[in-house]
Amino acid sequence: MKTKRHGAVIGLIAAGALLLTACGSDNNAGNTGAAQTTGESSSPVECGGKSKLSAEGSSAQKNAIDTFVQAYQQRCSGSDLAYNASGSGAGVKQFIAGQVDFGGSDSPLSESKGEVASAAERCEGNPAWNLPMVFGPVALGYKLEGVADLTLNGEVAAKIFNGTVKKWNDPAISALNSGASLPDKNITVIYRSDESGTTDNFQQYLEAASGGAWTQGAGKQFKGGVGEGKEKSAGVAQAAGAVDGAITYVELSFAQDNKLSIAKIDNGSGAVELNEQSVGKAIDGATIKGTGNDLVLDLGSIYGASTEGAYPLLLATYEIVCSKGYDADTAKAVKAFLTVAATDGQAGLADAGYAPLPKAFQEKLLTAIEAIA
């Protein structure tokens, strides 16, 4: 787990648009099988049930899950969760197959692909819910000797990732970086080769923000047709960090780990740096389009927006759970873990490279978690 790393970038979010809400102030002692809180928690937790949960999916949230597990172990003695960061596509498949207790995906279940119906079948005929537990910015991370300050926009990013723009000194890039000395060097695109919700969100962003330059569509598989594919977030970040002239799309914490430079994004209102203010301003504009306790977000309102000072390239990772259909022990443990993740676990997210839950989402999440049966 990463610690003390990312506070300079997102550490102040909790003081702005992303303040956590305190839903309770009990400070009771205790461990397993009884409602309990700590001074840092915003909700009582009913520990107990299955002692070791299993989950699989998004590699983007791996470091957040590590933080949640640590908080869960502290809160519910003897309880644990094993998480396999295999990618969003695998997480959905394993959840539907009943191989894990919940899945992690950077995209919600797809009705058109039959995932909604298949998940309901796995849940004994009950709907599965998409619960947005982890927010994080996606960086356009690059390695280019001598260029530490770079601005891109949706149109130019689309042309880079579909192979239309091939050189770092292409006039389209130069026009956004007046006065910069850009080398006559080939651009090496690094993309996710496995099914990835990060890829899906990135391609949705390109669709919304490129002014028609991205015509390949969205989805968990990269459709740009150029570059070198690597598995998982760590894989693309490591590959980009090893090649001068490389660029990739990856969650911020992984870009930082591999010492990648991070491009500013011009969303139509000027170049926006990825920092706590710009991330908070963007997430504050996200809305929920799901119904009831199925908390699917409408991130399209962020991707194509030209809000001044808002960093437009973000993703939310969902924990995909059964609304009903678990056995009693599994339901109790799933509810306990998710409650801790939504409360105590949020305290360590800024240091791990993520944004703490916005207040409105935290309240809705706790309502949904409590309703799991």
Coordinates of C-alpha atoms in Angstrom, one line a residue:
M1 CA 0.0 0.0 0.0
K2 CA 1.2 3.5 -0.8
T3 CA 1.4 6.0 2.0
K4 CA 2.3 9.7 2.4
R5 CA 2.5 10.2 -1.4
H6 CA -0.3 12.1 -2.9
G7 CA -1.4 14.7 -0.4
A8 CA 0.2 17.5 -2.4
V9 CA -2.1 16.7 -5.3
I10 CA -5.4 15.8 -3.8
G11 CA -4.8 16.2 -0.1
L12 CA -6.9 19.3 0.2
I13 CA -9.9 17.9 -1.7
A14 CA -11.6 16.9 1.6
A15 CA -11.5 20.6 2.6
G16 CA -13.4 21.6 -0.5
A17 CA -15.9 19.9 -2.8
L18 CA -15.2 16.5 -1.4
L19 CA -15.8 16.9 2.3
L20 CA -16.7 13.6 4.0
T21 CA -19.9 13.7 6.0
A22 CA -20.1 12.6 9.6
C23 CA -23.3 10.6 9.9
G24 CA -22.8 9.6 13.5
S25 CA -20.7 10.3 16.6
D26 CA -20.9 7.2 18.7
N27 CA -17.6 6.1 20.1
N28 CA -18.3 2.7 21.4
A29 CA -15.7 0.0 21.9
G30 CA -16.0 -3.5 20.6
N31 CA -15.1 -5.8 17.8
T32 CA -17.1 -8.5 16.2
G33 CA -20.9 -8.9 16.0
A34 CA -21.9 -5.6 17.4
A35 CA -22.4 -2.1 16.1
Q36 CA -19.3 -0.1 16.7
T37 CA -17.7 3.2 15.8
T38 CA -14.5 5.1 16.3
G39 CA -14.0 8.8 16.6
E40 CA -12.9 8.8 12.9
S41 CA -15.9 6.9 11.6
S42 CA -19.1 8.3 10.3
S43 CA -21.3 5.1 10.6
P44 CA -21.7 2.2 12.9
V45 CA -20.3 -1.1 11.6
E46 CA -21.9 -4.5 12.1
C47 CA -18.9 -6.8 12.0
G48 CA -19.0 -10.6 11.7
G49 CA -20.2 -13.1 9.1
K50 CA -17.7 -14.6 6.6
S51 CA -14.2 -14.1 7.9
K52 CA -12.5 -13.7 4.6
L53 CA -14.2 -12.1 1.6
S54 CA -12.9 -12.3 -2.0
A55 CA -13.1 -9.7 -4.7
E56 CA -11.6 -9.1 -8.1
G57 CA -11.3 -6.5 -10.8
S58 CA -10.1 -3.0 -11.4
S59 CA -6.3 -2.5 -11.0
A60 CA -7.0 1.2 -10.8
Q61 CA -8.4 0.8 -7.3
K62 CA -5.8 -1.7 -6.0
N63 CA -4.1 0.8 -3.8
A64 CA -7.4 2.1 -2.5
I65 CA -8.5 -1.5 -1.7
D66 CA -5.3 -2.0 0.3
T67 CA -6.2 1.0 2.3
F68 CA -9.7 -0.2 2.9
V69 CA -8.5 -3.7 3.9
Q70 CA -6.2 -2.2 6.5
A71 CA -9.1 -0.2 7.9
Y72 CA -11.4 -3.2 7.8
Q73 CA -8.9 -5.4 9.8
Q74 CA -8.5 -2.6 12.4
R75 CA -12.3 -2.2 12.7
C76 CA -13.3 -5.8 12.5
S77 CA -10.8 -8.0 14.2
G78 CA -10.2 -11.4 12.5
S79 CA -11.9 -10.2 9.2
D80 CA -10.1 -9.9 5.9
L81 CA -10.6 -9.5 2.1
A82 CA -8.4 -11.0 -0.7
Y83 CA -8.4 -8.7 -3.8
N84 CA -7.1 -9.8 -7.2
A85 CA -6.4 -6.8 -9.3
S86 CA -7.0 -8.6 -12.6
G87 CA -8.7 -5.7 -14.5
S88 CA -12.3 -4.5 -14.7
G89 CA -13.4 -7.0 -17.4
A90 CA -12.2 -10.0 -15.4
G91 CA -13.8 -8.6 -12.2
V92 CA -17.2 -8.4 -13.9
K93 CA -16.8 -11.9 -15.3
Q94 CA -15.8 -13.4 -12.0
F95 CA -18.6 -11.7 -10.1
I96 CA -21.2 -12.9 -12.6
A97 CA -19.7 -16.4 -12.4
G98 CA -20.1 -16.4 -8.6
Q99 CA -16.3 -16.8 -8.1
V100 CA -16.0 -13.7 -5.9
D101 CA -18.2 -11.9 -3.4
F102 CA -18.1 -8.6 -5.3
G103 CA -16.4 -7.2 -8.4
G104 CA -14.5 -4.0 -9.0
S105 CA -15.0 -2.2 -12.3
D106 CA -14.2 1.2 -13.6
S107 CA -17.3 1.0 -15.8
P108 CA -20.8 0.0 -14.6
L109 CA -22.4 -3.2 -15.7
S110 CA -23.5 -3.0 -19.3
E111 CA -27.1 -3.8 -20.2
S112 CA -26.3 -4.1 -23.9
K113 CA -23.6 -6.7 -23.3
G114 CA -26.0 -8.7 -21.1
E115 CA -24.0 -8.0 -17.9
V116 CA -27.0 -6.6 -16.1
A117 CA -29.2 -9.6 -16.7
S118 CA -26.3 -12.1 -16.0
A119 CA -25.5 -10.4 -12.7
A120 CA -29.1 -10.5 -11.7
E121 CA -29.1 -14.3 -12.4
R122 CA -26.0 -14.6 -10.2
C123 CA -27.8 -12.7 -7.5
E124 CA -30.6 -15.3 -7.3
G125 CA -32.9 -13.1 -9.5
N126 CA -32.1 -9.9 -7.7
P127 CA -30.5 -6.8 -9.3
A128 CA -26.8 -6.1 -8.8
W129 CA -25.9 -2.6 -7.8
N130 CA -23.0 -0.5 -9.0
L131 CA -21.6 1.4 -6.0
P132 CA -19.0 4.1 -6.8
M133 CA -16.5 3.7 -4.0
V134 CA -13.2 5.1 -5.5
F135 CA -12.6 8.3 -7.4
G136 CA -9.3 9.1 -9.2
P137 CA -7.9 11.3 -11.9
V138 CA -6.5 9.7 -15.0
A139 CA -3.2 11.2 -16.1
L140 CA -1.9 11.5 -19.6
G141 CA 1.5 10.4 -18.5
Y142 CA 4.5 10.7 -20.8
K143 CA 8.3 10.4 -20.9
L144 CA 10.0 12.9 -23.1
E145 CA 13.5 14.1 -22.4
G146 CA 13.8 17.9 -22.0
V147 CA 10.0 18.4 -22.0
A148 CA 8.6 18.7 -18.5
D149 CA 5.7 21.0 -19.3
L150 CA 3.2 19.9 -22.0
T151 CA -0.4 20.8 -22.8
L152 CA -2.7 18.6 -24.8
N153 CA -6.4 18.8 -25.6
G154 CA -9.1 16.2 -26.4
E155 CA -8.6 16.5 -30.2
V156 CA -4.8 16.2 -30.2
A157 CA -4.9 13.4 -27.6
A158 CA -7.4 11.5 -29.9
K159 CA -5.1 12.0 -32.8
I160 CA -2.1 10.7 -30.8
F161 CA -3.9 7.6 -29.6
N162 CA -5.4 6.7 -33.0
G163 CA -2.0 7.3 -34.8
T164 CA -2.9 10.4 -36.8
V165 CA -0.3 12.4 -34.9
K166 CA 3.0 10.5 -34.9
K167 CA 5.7 12.9 -33.9
W168 CA 6.2 15.0 -30.8
N169 CA 6.9 18.1 -32.9
D170 CA 3.8 17.7 -34.9
P171 CA 2.2 21.1 -35.6
A172 CA -0.9 20.1 -33.7
I173 CA 1.1 19.6 -30.5
S174 CA 3.3 22.7 -31.2
A175 CA 0.2 24.9 -31.5
L176 CA -0.8 24.0 -27.9
N177 CA 2.7 24.6 -26.6
S178 CA 3.9 27.9 -28.0
G179 CA 7.6 28.5 -27.3
A180 CA 8.3 24.9 -26.3
S181 CA 11.2 23.0 -27.9
L182 CA 9.6 19.7 -29.0
P183 CA 11.9 17.0 -30.4
D184 CA 11.6 15.4 -33.8
K185 CA 10.9 12.0 -32.1
N186 CA 8.3 9.3 -32.7
I187 CA 5.5 9.0 -30.2
T188 CA 5.2 5.6 -28.7
V189 CA 1.6 4.9 -27.5
I190 CA 1.3 2.5 -24.6
Y191 CA -2.3 1.2 -24.0
R192 CA -4.0 -1.4 -21.8
S193 CA -4.1 -4.7 -23.6
D194 CA -6.5 -6.3 -21.1
E195 CA -10.1 -5.3 -20.7
S196 CA -10.1 -2.2 -18.6
G197 CA -12.6 0.3 -17.3
T198 CA -9.8 2.9 -17.5
T199 CA -9.7 2.3 -21.2
D200 CA -13.4 2.6 -21.5
N201 CA -13.5 5.9 -19.6
F202 CA -10.5 7.3 -21.5
Q203 CA -12.2 6.4 -24.9
Q204 CA -15.4 8.0 -23.6
Y205 CA -13.5 11.1 -22.8
L206 CA -11.9 11.1 -26.3
E207 CA -15.4 10.7 -27.9
A208 CA -16.8 13.6 -25.9
A209 CA -13.8 16.0 -26.1
S210 CA -12.1 15.5 -29.4
G211 CA -14.6 17.3 -31.7
G212 CA -15.0 14.2 -33.9
A213 CA -11.3 13.3 -34.1
W214 CA -12.0 10.0 -32.2
T215 CA -14.3 7.8 -34.2
Q216 CA -13.2 4.4 -32.9
G217 CA -15.8 4.3 -30.1
A218 CA -15.5 3.3 -26.4
G219 CA -15.4 0.1 -24.5
K220 CA -13.1 -1.8 -22.3
Q221 CA -10.8 -2.8 -25.2
F222 CA -8.5 -0.2 -26.7
K223 CA -9.6 0.7 -30.2
G224 CA -7.0 3.2 -31.4
G225 CA -5.2 0.6 -33.5
V226 CA -1.7 1.9 -32.7
G227 CA 1.0 1.4 -30.0
E228 CA 2.1 -1.3 -27.6
G229 CA -0.3 -3.1 -25.3
K230 CA 0.5 -3.9 -21.6
E231 CA -1.6 -5.4 -18.9
K232 CA -2.9 -3.6 -15.9
S233 CA -2.2 -0.1 -14.7
A234 CA 1.2 -0.9 -13.4
G235 CA 2.2 -2.5 -16.7
V236 CA 1.4 0.5 -18.9
A237 CA 3.0 2.9 -16.5
Q238 CA 6.2 0.9 -16.2
A239 CA 6.4 0.5 -20.0
A240 CA 5.9 4.2 -20.6
G241 CA 8.6 5.0 -18.0
A242 CA 11.1 2.8 -19.9
V243 CA 10.8 4.5 -23.3
D244 CA 11.7 8.1 -24.2
G245 CA 8.9 9.4 -26.3
A246 CA 6.2 7.3 -24.8
I247 CA 2.7 8.3 -23.7
T248 CA -0.1 6.5 -21.9
Y249 CA -3.3 7.0 -20.0
V250 CA -3.1 5.7 -16.4
E251 CA -4.3 6.5 -12.9
L252 CA -2.3 9.3 -11.3
S253 CA -0.7 7.2 -8.6
F254 CA 0.8 4.8 -11.1
A255 CA 2.1 7.7 -13.2
Q256 CA 3.8 9.1 -10.1
D257 CA 5.3 5.8 -9.1
N258 CA 7.0 5.6 -12.5
K259 CA 8.1 9.2 -12.6
L260 CA 6.1 10.1 -15.7
S261 CA 5.5 13.7 -16.6
I262 CA 1.8 14.6 -16.6
A263 CA 0.3 16.7 -19.4
K264 CA -2.0 19.5 -18.7
I265 CA -5.3 19.3 -20.5
D266 CA -6.9 22.2 -22.3
N267 CA -10.7 21.6 -22.0
G268 CA -11.5 24.7 -24.1
S269 CA -11.0 27.2 -21.3
G270 CA -7.2 27.0 -21.1
A271 CA -4.7 24.5 -19.9
V272 CA -5.7 22.8 -16.7
E273 CA -3.1 21.2 -14.4
L274 CA -4.0 18.0 -12.6
N275 CA -4.2 19.1 -8.9
E276 CA -6.5 19.1 -6.0
Q277 CA -8.6 22.1 -7.1
S278 CA -9.1 21.0 -10.7
V279 CA -10.0 17.4 -9.7
G280 CA -12.4 18.6 -7.0
K281 CA -14.1 21.1 -9.4
A282 CA -14.7 18.3 -11.9
I283 CA -16.0 15.7 -9.5
D284 CA -18.3 18.3 -8.0
G285 CA -20.1 18.3 -11.4
A286 CA -20.7 14.6 -11.6
T287 CA -24.3 13.4 -11.4
I288 CA -26.0 10.1 -10.7
K289 CA -28.0 8.6 -13.6
G290 CA -28.8 5.2 -11.9
T291 CA -32.0 4.6 -10.1
G292 CA -32.6 3.8 -6.5
N293 CA -29.5 2.2 -4.9
D294 CA -27.9 1.5 -8.2
L295 CA -25.6 4.5 -8.2
V296 CA -24.3 4.7 -11.8
L297 CA -22.7 8.0 -12.5
D298 CA -23.0 10.3 -15.6
L299 CA -19.4 11.1 -16.2
G300 CA -20.2 12.4 -19.7
S301 CA -21.1 15.7 -18.2
I302 CA -17.5 16.0 -17.1
Y303 CA -15.7 14.7 -20.1
G304 CA -17.1 17.1 -22.6
A305 CA -17.4 20.1 -20.4
S306 CA -15.4 23.3 -20.7
T307 CA -15.7 24.3 -17.1
E308 CA -12.9 26.7 -16.3
G309 CA -10.3 25.1 -14.1
A310 CA -11.8 21.6 -14.1
Y311 CA -9.6 18.7 -15.0
P312 CA -11.9 16.6 -17.2
L313 CA -10.3 13.1 -17.3
L314 CA -11.5 11.2 -14.3
L315 CA -12.9 7.8 -13.5
A316 CA -14.9 6.2 -10.7
T317 CA -14.5 2.6 -9.7
Y318 CA -17.6 0.7 -8.8
E319 CA -17.9 -2.2 -6.3
I320 CA -20.5 -4.4 -8.0
V321 CA -22.6 -6.2 -5.4
C322 CA -25.8 -8.2 -5.1
S323 CA -28.7 -6.2 -3.7
K324 CA -30.0 -9.6 -2.4
G325 CA -29.0 -13.2 -2.9
Y326 CA -26.0 -13.6 -0.7
D327 CA -26.1 -16.1 2.2
A328 CA -26.4 -14.4 5.6
D329 CA -22.7 -14.6 6.5
T330 CA -21.5 -13.2 3.2
A331 CA -24.1 -10.4 3.2
K332 CA -23.1 -9.4 6.7
A333 CA -19.4 -9.3 5.9
V334 CA -19.9 -7.5 2.5
K335 CA -21.9 -4.8 4.3
A336 CA -19.3 -4.5 7.0
F337 CA -16.4 -4.1 4.6
L338 CA -18.2 -1.6 2.3
T339 CA -19.3 0.4 5.3
V340 CA -15.7 0.7 6.6
A341 CA -14.5 1.5 3.1
A342 CA -17.0 4.3 2.8
T343 CA -16.1 5.8 6.2
D344 CA -12.9 4.9 8.0
G345 CA -11.1 3.8 4.8
Q346 CA -11.6 7.2 3.1
A347 CA -9.1 8.8 5.5
G348 CA -6.1 7.2 3.8
L349 CA -7.1 7.7 0.1
A350 CA -5.4 11.1 -0.5
D351 CA -2.1 9.6 0.5
A352 CA -2.7 6.6 -1.8
G353 CA -3.4 8.8 -4.9
Y354 CA -7.2 9.0 -4.8
A355 CA -9.9 11.5 -4.0
P356 CA -12.1 10.9 -0.9
L357 CA -15.8 10.4 -1.5
P358 CA -17.9 13.5 -2.1
K359 CA -20.3 14.1 0.6
A360 CA -23.4 13.3 -1.4
F361 CA -22.0 10.1 -2.7
Q362 CA -21.0 8.9 0.8
E363 CA -24.5 9.4 2.1
K364 CA -26.1 7.6 -0.8
L365 CA -23.5 4.8 -0.6
L366 CA -24.2 4.2 3.1
T367 CA -27.9 4.0 2.4
A368 CA -27.3 1.5 -0.4
I369 CA -24.9 -0.6 1.7
E370 CA -27.4 -0.8 4.5
A371 CA -30.0 -2.1 2.1
I372 CA -28.0 -5.1 1.0
A373 CA -29.7 -8.3 2.2

